[in-house]
PDB file of C-alpha atoms in Angstrom:
ATOM      1  CA  MET A 103     -15.147-109.220 -39.842  1.00 40.00           C
ATOM      2  CA  SER A 104     -11.639-109.721 -38.490  1.00 47.00           C
ATOM      3  CA  GLY A 105     -10.447-106.180 -39.135  1.00 69.00           C
ATOM      4  CA  VAL A 106     -12.369-102.980 -38.722  1.00 85.00           C
ATOM      5  CA  PRO A 107     -12.324-100.297 -41.421  1.00 91.00           C
ATOM      6  CA  PHE A 108     -11.554 -97.453 -38.999  1.00 96.00           C
ATOM      7  CA  HIS A 109      -8.213 -95.977 -38.015  1.00 96.00           C
ATOM      8  CA  TYR A 110      -9.693 -94.615 -34.768  1.00 97.00           C
ATOM      9  CA  ILE A 111     -12.889 -93.362 -33.153  1.00 98.00           C
ATOM     10  CA  ASP A 112     -13.023 -90.141 -31.144  1.00 98.00           C
ATOM     11  CA  LEU A 113     -15.814 -89.451 -28.666  1.00 98.00           C
ATOM     12  CA  ARG A 114     -16.277 -86.011 -27.109  1.00 98.00           C
ATOM     13  CA  THR A 115     -18.788 -84.295 -24.868  1.00 98.00           C
ATOM     14  CA  PHE A 116     -19.044 -81.143 -22.792  1.00 97.00           C
ATOM     15  CA  CYS A 117     -19.812 -80.910 -19.099  1.00 97.00           C
ATOM     16  CA  TYR A 118     -21.394 -77.552 -18.335  1.00 95.00           C
ATOM     17  CA  ALA A 119     -21.389 -75.845 -14.933  1.00 93.00           C
ATOM     18  CA  THR A 120     -24.953 -77.046 -14.300  1.00 94.00           C
ATOM     19  CA  GLU A 121     -24.061 -80.706 -14.874  1.00 96.00           C
ATOM     20  CA  ASP A 122     -22.467 -83.272 -12.585  1.00 97.00           C
ATOM     21  CA  GLU A 123     -19.109 -84.249 -14.090  1.00 97.00           C
ATOM     22  CA  ALA A 124     -19.275 -87.825 -12.816  1.00 97.00           C
ATOM     23  CA  ARG A 125     -22.628 -88.322 -14.531  1.00 97.00           C
ATOM     24  CA  VAL A 126     -21.364 -86.874 -17.806  1.00 98.00           C
ATOM     25  CA  GLN A 127     -18.310 -89.140 -17.618  1.00 97.00           C
ATOM     26  CA  GLY A 128     -20.684 -92.039 -17.007  1.00 97.00           C
ATOM     27  CA  ALA A 129     -22.606 -91.161 -20.157  1.00 97.00           C
ATOM     28  CA  LEU A 130     -19.396 -91.087 -22.206  1.00 97.00           C
ATOM     29  CA  ARG A 131     -18.184 -94.297 -20.555  1.00 97.00           C
ATOM     30  CA  GLN A 132     -21.333 -96.045 -21.940  1.00 95.00           C
ATOM     31  CA  PHE A 133     -19.538 -96.298 -25.299  1.00 97.00           C
ATOM     32  CA  LEU A 134     -16.002 -97.058 -24.105  1.00 97.00           C
ATOM     33  CA  PRO A 135     -14.164-100.167 -22.952  1.00 96.00           C
ATOM     34  CA  ASP A 136     -13.177 -99.968 -19.275  1.00 95.00           C
ATOM     35  CA  GLU A 137      -9.450 -99.639 -20.011  1.00 96.00           C
ATOM     36  CA  VAL A 138      -9.820 -96.506 -22.163  1.00 97.00           C
ATOM     37  CA  ALA A 139      -8.954 -93.290 -20.341  1.00 97.00           C
ATOM     38  CA  ILE A 140     -11.090 -90.177 -20.621  1.00 98.00           C
ATOM     39  CA  ASP A 141      -9.183 -86.935 -21.170  1.00 98.00           C
ATOM     40  CA  ARG A 142     -10.362 -83.841 -19.310  1.00 98.00           C
ATOM     41  CA  ILE A 143      -9.775 -80.228 -20.307  1.00 98.00           C
ATOM     42  CA  GLU A 144     -11.256 -77.363 -18.321  1.00 97.00           C
ATOM     43  CA  ASN A 145     -12.348 -74.268 -20.234  1.00 95.00           C
ATOM     44  CA  GLU A 146     -14.253 -71.113 -19.550  1.00 93.00           C
ATOM     45  CA  GLY A 147     -17.464 -70.161 -21.330  1.00 90.00           C
ATOM     46  CA  PHE A 148     -18.361 -66.726 -22.704  1.00 89.00           C
ATOM     47  CA  ASN A 149     -19.847 -65.581 -19.383  1.00 90.00           C
ATOM     48  CA  GLY A 150     -17.036 -67.055 -17.284  1.00 92.00           C
ATOM     49  CA  ASP A 151     -18.838 -70.302 -16.547  1.00 94.00           C
ATOM     50  CA  ARG A 152     -16.931 -73.567 -16.324  1.00 95.00           C
ATOM     51  CA  ILE A 153     -17.036 -75.948 -19.284  1.00 97.00           C
ATOM     52  CA  ILE A 154     -15.166 -79.232 -19.115  1.00 97.00           C
ATOM     53  CA  VAL A 155     -14.384 -81.056 -22.353  1.00 98.00           C
ATOM     54  CA  LEU A 156     -14.312 -84.829 -21.901  1.00 98.00           C
ATOM     55  CA  SER A 157     -12.902 -86.887 -24.746  1.00 98.00           C
ATOM     56  CA  ALA A 158     -11.516 -90.305 -25.543  1.00 98.00           C
ATOM     57  CA  ARG A 159      -9.934 -91.988 -28.549  1.00 98.00           C
ATOM     58  CA  VAL A 160     -10.058 -95.706 -29.281  1.00 98.00           C
ATOM     59  CA  GLU A 161      -7.452 -96.953 -31.732  1.00 96.00           C
ATOM     60  CA  ASN A 162      -7.018-100.701 -31.498  1.00 94.00           C
ATOM     61  CA  ALA A 163      -9.402-103.097 -33.231  1.00 93.00           C
ATOM     62  CA  ASP A 164     -10.919-104.556 -30.043  1.00 95.00           C
ATOM     63  CA  GLU A 165     -11.697-101.094 -28.663  1.00 96.00           C
ATOM     64  CA  ILE A 166     -13.210-100.007 -31.984  1.00 95.00           C
ATOM     65  CA  ARG A 167     -15.343-103.164 -32.086  1.00 93.00           C
ATOM     66  CA  HIS A 168     -16.572-102.374 -28.573  1.00 95.00           C
ATOM     67  CA  VAL A 169     -17.755 -98.909 -29.663  1.00 95.00           C
ATOM     68  CA  LEU A 170     -19.371-100.330 -32.809  1.00 93.00           C
ATOM     69  CA  ASP A 171     -21.135-102.999 -30.750  1.00 93.00           C
ATOM     70  CA  GLU A 172     -22.590-100.256 -28.539  1.00 94.00           C
ATOM     71  CA  LEU A 173     -23.798 -98.399 -31.640  1.00 92.00           C
ATOM     72  CA  ALA A 174     -25.627-101.524 -32.825  1.00 89.00           C
ATOM     73  CA  ALA A 175     -28.473-100.525 -30.481  1.00 89.00           C
ATOM     74  CA  ILE A 176     -29.433 -97.624 -32.756  1.00 92.00           C
ATOM     75  CA  ASP A 177     -30.974 -97.787 -36.230  1.00 88.00           C
ATOM     76  CA  LEU A 178     -27.868 -98.449 -38.313  1.00 88.00           C
ATOM     77  CA  ASP A 179     -29.971 -98.780 -41.475  1.00 89.00           C
ATOM     78  CA  ALA A 180     -30.957 -95.117 -41.146  1.00 91.00           C
ATOM     79  CA  ILE A 181     -27.335 -94.107 -40.663  1.00 93.00           C
ATOM     80  CA  ARG A 182     -26.290 -96.099 -43.739  1.00 92.00           C
ATOM     81  CA  THR A 183     -28.799 -94.146 -45.830  1.00 94.00           C
ATOM     82  CA  GLU A 184     -27.264 -90.892 -44.546  1.00 95.00           C
ATOM     83  CA  LEU A 185     -23.602 -91.786 -45.100  1.00 96.00           C
ATOM     84  CA  GLU A 186     -23.145 -89.362 -48.012  1.00 96.00           C
ATOM     85  CA  GLU A 187     -23.957 -86.532 -45.584  1.00 96.00           C
ATOM     86  CA  ARG A 188     -22.190 -88.055 -42.569  1.00 96.00           C
ATOM     87  CA  VAL A 189     -18.803 -88.763 -44.195  1.00 97.00           C
ATOM     88  CA  ASP A 190     -16.672 -85.764 -45.129  1.00 97.00           C
ATOM     89  CA  GLU A 191     -13.940 -85.331 -47.747  1.00 96.00           C
ATOM     90  CA  ASN A 192     -11.319 -86.274 -45.119  1.00 96.00           C
ATOM     91  CA  CYS A 193     -12.930 -89.726 -44.766  1.00 97.00           C
ATOM     92  CA  SER A 194     -14.363 -89.043 -41.304  1.00 97.00           C
ATOM     93  CA  LEU A 195     -17.779 -90.319 -40.236  1.00 97.00           C
ATOM     94  CA  PHE A 196     -19.726 -88.092 -37.836  1.00 98.00           C
ATOM     95  CA  LEU A 197     -22.588 -89.048 -35.499  1.00 97.00           C
ATOM     96  CA  ARG A 198     -24.280 -87.372 -32.560  1.00 97.00           C
ATOM     97  CA  LEU A 199     -25.397 -89.491 -29.624  1.00 97.00           C
ATOM     98  CA  ASP A 200     -27.828 -88.542 -26.873  1.00 98.00           C
ATOM     99  CA  LYS A 201     -25.920 -87.757 -23.683  1.00 97.00           C
ATOM    100  CA  GLN A 202     -28.976 -88.000 -21.420  1.00 96.00           C
ATOM    101  CA  ALA A 203     -29.977 -91.381 -22.843  1.00 97.00           C
ATOM    102  CA  ALA A 204     -26.390 -92.646 -22.495  1.00 97.00           C
ATOM    103  CA  TYR A 205     -26.389 -91.676 -18.827  1.00 95.00           C
ATOM    104  CA  GLY A 206     -29.518 -93.806 -18.464  1.00 96.00           C
ATOM    105  CA  GLY A 207     -27.769 -96.763 -20.109  1.00 94.00           C
ATOM    106  CA  ARG A 208     -29.481 -96.382 -23.491  1.00 95.00           C
ATOM    107  CA  VAL A 209     -27.908 -95.694 -26.869  1.00 95.00           C
ATOM    108  CA  GLU A 210     -29.856 -93.222 -28.987  1.00 96.00           C
ATOM    109  CA  ARG A 211     -29.097 -90.620 -31.602  1.00 96.00           C
ATOM    110  CA  GLY A 212     -29.362 -87.078 -30.338  1.00 96.00           C
ATOM    111  CA  PRO A 213     -27.418 -84.165 -28.898  1.00 96.00           C
ATOM    112  CA  GLY A 214     -24.610 -84.253 -26.403  1.00 97.00           C
ATOM    113  CA  ILE A 215     -21.923 -86.717 -27.473  1.00 98.00           C
ATOM    114  CA  GLU A 216     -20.038 -86.324 -30.720  1.00 98.00           C
ATOM    115  CA  LEU A 217     -18.533 -89.346 -32.446  1.00 98.00           C
ATOM    116  CA  ARG A 218     -15.927 -88.990 -35.179  1.00 98.00           C
ATOM    117  CA  ALA A 219     -14.626 -92.152 -36.817  1.00 97.00           C
ATOM    118  CA  LYS A 220     -11.724 -91.960 -39.262  1.00 97.00           C
ATOM    119  CA  VAL A 221     -12.653 -94.428 -42.010  1.00 97.00           C
ATOM    120  CA  GLU A 222      -9.939 -96.432 -43.739  1.00 95.00           C
ATOM    121  CA  ALA A 223     -10.156 -95.797 -47.468  1.00 92.00           C
ATOM    122  CA  TYR A 224      -7.623 -96.588 -50.165  1.00 91.00           C
ATOM    123  CA  PRO A 225      -7.455 -94.361 -52.083  1.00 90.00           C
ATOM    124  CA  ALA A 226      -8.455 -91.805 -49.445  1.00 92.00           C
ATOM    125  CA  LYS A 227     -11.579 -90.626 -51.233  1.00 95.00           C
ATOM    126  CA  LYS A 228     -15.034 -89.961 -49.828  1.00 95.00           C
ATOM    127  CA  ALA A 229     -16.700 -92.583 -52.056  1.00 95.00           C
ATOM    128  CA  ALA A 230     -14.386 -95.333 -50.786  1.00 95.00           C
ATOM    129  CA  ALA A 231     -14.905 -94.180 -47.197  1.00 96.00           C
ATOM    130  CA  VAL A 232     -18.696 -94.233 -47.594  1.00 96.00           C
ATOM    131  CA  GLU A 233     -18.539 -97.767 -48.983  1.00 95.00           C
ATOM    132  CA  ASN A 234     -16.263 -99.004 -46.174  1.00 94.00           C
ATOM    133  CA  ALA A 235     -18.404 -97.346 -43.493  1.00 93.00           C
ATOM    134  CA  ALA A 236     -21.541 -98.896 -45.004  1.00 93.00           C
ATOM    135  CA  ASP A 237     -19.900-102.340 -44.927  1.00 90.00           C
ATOM    136  CA  ALA A 238     -18.847-101.880 -41.297  1.00 88.00           C
ATOM    137  CA  LEU A 239     -22.329-100.792 -40.226  1.00 86.00           C
ATOM    138  CA  GLU A 240     -23.944-103.596 -42.248  1.00 84.00           C
ATOM    139  CA  SER A 241     -21.948-106.188 -40.323  1.00 74.00           C
ATOM    140  CA  ARG A 242     -23.201-104.734 -37.004  1.00 73.00           C
ATOM    141  CA  ALA A 243     -26.916-104.675 -37.837  1.00 63.00           C
TER     142      ALA A 243
END
């Protein structure tokens, strides 16, 4: 596949006061090419505790392919069967990835890292987005 059917992929995770920020960045970095910068925003939780939001966006085709190649380690067949629930009306695909596993160098589904991929679809309808996302995941399996 020369092109990729995604406009961009956003990855986001939270670093809570009890976590080491470098380790959480390492978990997020598992999915990103080296040249992609991680944005950092510091917030305050309900009880005054520190919460850091770490996020990154990949937009060019090579960067998107890198993220998709990392995702190939998980069961993409299962995700394809769930696409109707994972793609919204705005043509965005949502996945959750295990932050602890990513820190250990593994790619698994689970809590901690949120992935949002804006699917190219013309016309911009959910059905077209589901079909394009299925094709993209099929080529990675």
